[in-house]
Coordinates of N, CA, C and O in Angstrom, one line a residue:
M1 N -67.2 -96.7 -23.5 CA -66.6 -96.2 -22.2 C -66.0 -97.2 -21.1 O -65.0 -97.0 -20.8
R2 N -66.7 -98.4 -21.1 CA -66.2 -99.7 -20.3 C -65.0 -100.0 -20.9 O -64.0 -100.4 -20.1
R3 N -64.9 -100.0 -22.1 CA -63.7 -100.6 -22.9 C -62.5 -99.8 -22.8 O -61.4 -100.2 -22.6
I4 N -62.6 -98.6 -22.6 CA -61.4 -97.6 -22.5 C -61.0 -97.7 -21.0 O -59.8 -98.0 -20.6
G5 N -61.9 -98.0 -19.9 CA -61.6 -98.2 -18.7 C -60.7 -99.7 -18.6 O -59.7 -99.7 -17.6
T6 N -61.1 -100.6 -19.4 CA -60.4 -102.0 -19.2 C -59.0 -101.7 -19.8 O -58.1 -102.4 -19.3
I7 N -59.0 -100.9 -21.1 CA -57.6 -100.7 -21.7 C -56.7 -100.1 -20.7 O -55.5 -100.5 -20.7
V8 N -57.2 -98.9 -19.8 CA -56.4 -98.2 -19.2 C -55.8 -99.1 -17.9 O -54.7 -99.0 -17.6
Q9 N -56.6 -99.9 -17.4 CA -56.5 -100.9 -16.3 C -55.4 -101.8 -16.7 O -54.4 -102.2 -16.1
T10 N -55.6 -102.5 -18.0 CA -54.6 -103.3 -18.4 C -53.3 -102.6 -18.5 O -52.2 -103.4 -18.3
L11 N -53.2 -101.6 -19.1 CA -51.9 -100.7 -19.4 C -51.3 -100.5 -17.9 O -50.0 -100.6 -18.0
L12 N -52.1 -100.1 -16.9 CA -51.5 -99.7 -15.7 C -50.7 -101.0 -15.1 O -49.8 -101.0 -14.7
A13 N -51.7 -102.1 -15.3 CA -51.2 -103.4 -14.9 C -49.7 -103.8 -15.3 O -48.8 -104.1 -14.8
L14 N -49.7 -103.5 -16.9 CA -48.3 -104.0 -17.3 C -47.4 -103.2 -17.1 O -46.2 -103.5 -17.0
V15 N -47.6 -101.8 -17.0 CA -46.5 -101.1 -16.4 C -46.1 -101.1 -14.9 O -44.7 -101.3 -14.7
L16 N -47.0 -101.5 -14.1 CA -46.4 -101.9 -12.8 C -45.7 -103.1 -12.9 O -44.7 -103.3 -12.1
L17 N -46.2 -104.3 -13.6 CA -45.5 -105.4 -13.7 C -43.9 -105.3 -14.3 O -43.0 -105.7 -13.9
L18 N -44.1 -104.2 -15.2 CA -42.7 -103.9 -16.0 C -41.7 -103.4 -14.8 O -40.5 -103.7 -14.7
Y19 N -42.2 -102.4 -14.2 CA -41.4 -101.9 -13.2 C -41.0 -102.9 -12.0 O -40.0 -102.6 -11.5
A20 N -41.9 -103.6 -11.5 CA -41.7 -104.7 -10.5 C -40.4 -105.8 -11.1 O -39.5 -105.9 -10.2
G21 N -40.5 -106.0 -12.3 CA -39.6 -106.8 -13.0 C -38.2 -106.0 -13.0 O -37.2 -106.8 -13.0
D22 N -38.2 -104.9 -13.5 CA -37.1 -104.1 -13.5 C -36.3 -103.9 -12.1 O -35.3 -104.0 -11.9
W23 N -37.2 -103.8 -11.0 CA -36.5 -103.7 -9.7 C -36.0 -105.0 -9.3 O -34.9 -105.1 -8.7
G24 N -36.8 -106.2 -9.6 CA -36.3 -107.4 -9.3 C -34.9 -107.7 -9.9 O -33.9 -108.2 -9.3
L25 N -34.8 -107.4 -11.3 CA -33.6 -107.5 -11.9 C -32.3 -106.8 -11.5 O -31.2 -107.2 -11.4
L26 N -32.8 -105.4 -11.0 CA -31.6 -104.7 -10.4 C -31.2 -105.3 -9.1 O -30.0 -105.3 -8.8
R27 N -32.1 -105.8 -8.3 CA -31.8 -106.5 -7.0 C -30.8 -107.6 -7.4 O -29.8 -108.0 -6.5
V28 N -31.0 -108.5 -8.4 CA -30.1 -109.6 -8.8 C -28.6 -109.0 -9.2 O -27.8 -109.6 -8.7
R29 N -28.8 -107.9 -10.1 CA -27.5 -107.4 -10.6 C -26.7 -106.9 -9.1 O -25.6 -106.8 -9.2
A30 N -27.5 -106.3 -8.3 CA -26.7 -105.8 -7.0 C -26.1 -106.9 -6.4 O -24.9 -106.6 -5.7
S31 N -26.8 -108.2 -6.1 CA -26.0 -109.2 -5.5 C -24.9 -109.5 -6.3 O -23.8 -110.0 -5.8
N32 N -24.8 -109.6 -7.6 CA -23.8 -109.9 -8.3 C -22.6 -108.8 -8.5 O -21.6 -109.0 -9.0
G33 N -23.0 -107.5 -8.1 CA -22.1 -106.3 -8.1 C -22.1 -105.6 -9.4 O -21.1 -104.9 -9.7
T34 N -23.1 -105.8 -10.3 CA -23.0 -105.2 -11.6 C -24.3 -104.2 -11.7 O -24.7 -103.9 -12.8
A35 N -24.9 -104.0 -10.6 CA -26.2 -103.0 -10.8 C -25.9 -101.4 -11.0 O -26.8 -101.0 -11.7
Y36 N -24.9 -101.1 -11.0 CA -24.5 -99.6 -11.1 C -23.3 -99.4 -11.9 O -22.5 -100.1 -12.0
K37 N -23.3 -98.3 -12.6 CA -22.2 -97.9 -13.4 C -22.2 -96.5 -13.2 O -22.9 -95.6 -12.8
T38 N -20.7 -95.9 -13.5 CA -20.3 -94.5 -13.5 C -20.0 -94.0 -14.6 O -19.3 -94.5 -15.5
F39 N -20.7 -92.7 -15.0 CA -20.1 -91.9 -15.9 C -19.5 -90.6 -15.5 O -19.9 -90.0 -14.4
Q40 N -18.9 -89.9 -16.5 CA -18.2 -88.7 -16.2 C -19.1 -87.5 -16.7 O -19.7 -87.6 -17.8
V41 N -19.6 -86.8 -15.8 CA -20.7 -85.7 -16.1 C -20.0 -84.3 -16.1 O -19.3 -84.0 -15.1
E42 N -20.0 -83.6 -17.1 CA -19.7 -82.2 -17.2 C -20.6 -81.1 -16.6 O -21.8 -81.3 -16.7
Q43 N -20.1 -80.4 -15.7 CA -20.9 -79.5 -14.9 C -20.7 -77.9 -15.3 O -19.6 -77.6 -15.3
Y44 N -21.9 -77.3 -15.7 CA -21.7 -76.0 -16.0 C -22.5 -75.2 -14.9 O -23.5 -75.6 -14.5
L45 N -22.1 -74.0 -14.6 CA -23.0 -72.9 -13.7 C -23.4 -71.9 -14.6 O -22.7 -71.2 -15.2
S46 N -24.6 -71.7 -14.6 CA -25.3 -70.3 -15.3 C -25.5 -69.4 -14.2 O -26.4 -69.4 -13.4
T47 N -24.9 -68.1 -14.5 CA -25.1 -66.9 -13.5 C -25.8 -65.9 -14.0 O -25.5 -65.5 -15.5
P48 N -26.9 -65.5 -13.8 CA -27.9 -64.3 -14.4 C -26.9 -63.1 -14.1 O -26.5 -62.8 -13.1
L49 N -26.9 -62.4 -15.3 CA -26.4 -61.0 -15.4 C -27.4 -60.0 -15.4 O -28.5 -60.2 -15.8
K50 N -27.0 -58.7 -15.4 CA -27.9 -57.7 -15.9 C -28.2 -57.5 -17.3 O -27.5 -58.1 -18.0
G51 N -29.3 -56.9 -17.6 CA -29.5 -57.0 -19.0 C -30.1 -58.3 -19.6 O -30.1 -58.7 -20.8
N52 N -30.7 -59.2 -18.7 CA -31.2 -60.4 -19.3 C -30.0 -61.2 -20.2 O -30.4 -62.1 -20.9
K53 N -28.8 -61.2 -19.5 CA -27.8 -62.0 -20.1 C -27.4 -62.9 -19.0 O -27.7 -63.0 -17.8
A54 N -26.4 -64.0 -19.4 CA -26.2 -64.9 -18.6 C -24.7 -65.3 -18.7 O -24.1 -65.2 -19.9
E55 N -24.0 -65.6 -17.8 CA -22.8 -66.1 -17.7 C -22.6 -67.8 -17.6 O -23.1 -68.0 -16.6
Y56 N -21.9 -68.2 -18.4 CA -21.9 -69.8 -18.2 C -20.4 -70.2 -17.9 O -19.3 -69.7 -18.6
D57 N -20.2 -70.8 -16.9 CA -18.9 -71.2 -16.2 C -18.8 -72.9 -16.2 O -19.6 -73.5 -15.6
Y58 N -17.6 -73.2 -16.7 CA -17.3 -74.7 -16.7 C -16.9 -75.3 -15.3 O -15.8 -74.5 -14.9
M59 N -17.5 -75.9 -14.7 CA -17.1 -76.3 -13.3 C -16.3 -77.7 -13.2 O -15.8 -78.2 -12.1
G60 N -16.0 -78.3 -14.5 CA -15.3 -79.5 -14.5 C -16.3 -80.7 -14.5 O -17.3 -80.6 -14.7
T61 N -15.6 -81.9 -14.3 CA -16.3 -83.1 -14.6 C -16.4 -83.8 -13.3 O -15.6 -83.6 -12.4
Q62 N -17.6 -84.5 -13.1 CA -17.9 -85.4 -11.9 C -18.3 -86.4 -12.1 O -19.3 -86.8 -12.9
P63 N -17.8 -87.7 -11.4 CA -18.5 -89.0 -11.7 C -19.9 -88.9 -11.1 O -20.1 -88.4 -9.9
Q64 N -20.7 -89.5 -11.7 CA -22.2 -89.7 -11.3 C -22.6 -91.1 -11.5 O -22.5 -91.7 -12.6
Q65 N -23.0 -91.7 -10.4 CA -23.5 -93.1 -10.5 C -25.0 -93.3 -11.1 O -25.8 -92.5 -10.8
C66 N -25.1 -94.4 -11.8 CA -26.4 -94.6 -12.5 C -26.7 -96.2 -12.3 O -25.9 -97.0 -12.0
A67 N -28.2 -96.4 -12.3 CA -28.6 -97.8 -12.3 C -28.8 -98.6 -13.5 O -29.3 -97.8 -14.4
R68 N -28.4 -99.5 -13.6 CA -28.4 -100.4 -15.0 C -30.0 -100.9 -15.1 O -30.2 -102.1 -14.9
S69 N -30.9 -100.1 -15.2 CA -32.5 -100.4 -15.3 C -33.0 -99.5 -16.3 O -32.6 -98.6 -17.0
L70 N -34.7 -100.0 -16.4 CA -35.2 -99.1 -17.5 C -35.8 -97.9 -16.8 O -35.8 -96.7 -17.5
F71 N -36.0 -98.0 -15.5 CA -36.6 -96.9 -14.6 C -35.7 -96.5 -13.6 O -34.7 -97.1 -13.2
P72 N -35.9 -95.2 -13.2 CA -35.0 -94.7 -12.0 C -35.3 -95.5 -10.7 O -36.5 -96.0 -10.5
Q73 N -34.2 -96.2 -10.4 CA -34.4 -97.1 -9.1 C -33.3 -96.9 -8.1 O -32.2 -96.3 -8.5
A74 N -33.5 -97.0 -6.8 CA -32.6 -96.8 -5.7 C -32.1 -95.4 -5.7 O -31.0 -95.1 -5.3
G75 N -32.9 -94.4 -5.9 CA -32.3 -93.1 -6.1 C -31.5 -92.5 -7.4 O -30.9 -91.5 -7.1
Y76 N -31.3 -93.6 -8.1 CA -30.2 -93.3 -9.2 C -31.1 -93.3 -10.7 O -32.0 -93.9 -10.8
V77 N -30.4 -92.4 -11.4 CA -31.2 -92.3 -12.8 C -30.8 -93.8 -13.6 O -29.8 -94.1 -13.2
P78 N -31.6 -93.9 -14.6 CA -31.2 -95.1 -15.6 C -29.9 -94.8 -16.2 O -29.6 -93.7 -16.7
C79 N -29.1 -95.8 -16.6 CA -27.8 -95.6 -17.4 C -27.9 -95.3 -18.7 O -27.3 -94.4 -19.3
W80 N -29.2 -95.7 -19.2 CA -29.6 -95.5 -20.8 C -29.6 -93.9 -20.8 O -29.3 -93.4 -21.8
W81 N -30.2 -93.2 -19.9 CA -30.6 -91.9 -19.8 C -29.4 -91.0 -19.5 O -29.2 -90.0 -20.3
L82 N -28.5 -91.4 -18.6 CA -27.3 -90.9 -18.2 C -26.4 -90.5 -19.3 O -25.6 -89.8 -19.7
A83 N -26.2 -91.8 -20.3 CA -25.3 -92.0 -21.4 C -25.5 -91.0 -22.3 O -24.8 -90.3 -23.0
Q84 N -27.0 -90.3 -22.4 CA -27.2 -89.4 -23.5 C -27.2 -88.0 -22.9 O -27.4 -87.1 -23.6
H85 N -27.1 -87.9 -21.6 CA -27.2 -86.7 -21.1 C -26.0 -86.4 -20.1 O -26.2 -86.2 -18.8
T86 N -24.8 -86.2 -20.5 CA -23.7 -86.1 -19.7 C -23.3 -84.8 -19.4 O -22.1 -84.5 -19.1
T87 N -24.2 -83.8 -19.5 CA -24.0 -82.4 -19.3 C -24.9 -81.8 -18.3 O -26.1 -82.3 -18.4
R88 N -24.6 -81.4 -17.1 CA -25.6 -80.8 -16.0 C -25.4 -79.4 -15.9 O -24.4 -78.8 -15.8
W89 N -26.4 -78.8 -16.0 CA -26.5 -77.1 -15.8 C -27.0 -76.9 -14.5 O -28.0 -77.5 -14.0
Q90 N -26.3 -76.1 -13.8 CA -26.9 -75.6 -12.5 C -27.1 -74.2 -12.5 O -26.6 -73.3 -13.1

């Protein structure tokens, strides 16, 4: 049981260290002006109808900014995630 606790503490410390390093790297990139990137995201609106049906309307594209990091930082999603999820449903 003690060994499991040690493993969990070590993993938590590694994740916190990785997050802190990611944050620091983002701050360095921000000072160079390369911390953020913009993707075009397609937006759709789902409207519920009678009879458990739905209507889907295309709302157009909108630029969305992302952070060049591993984790969500500064209120932005990571660019690696946004590059794979360029469709937003509302």
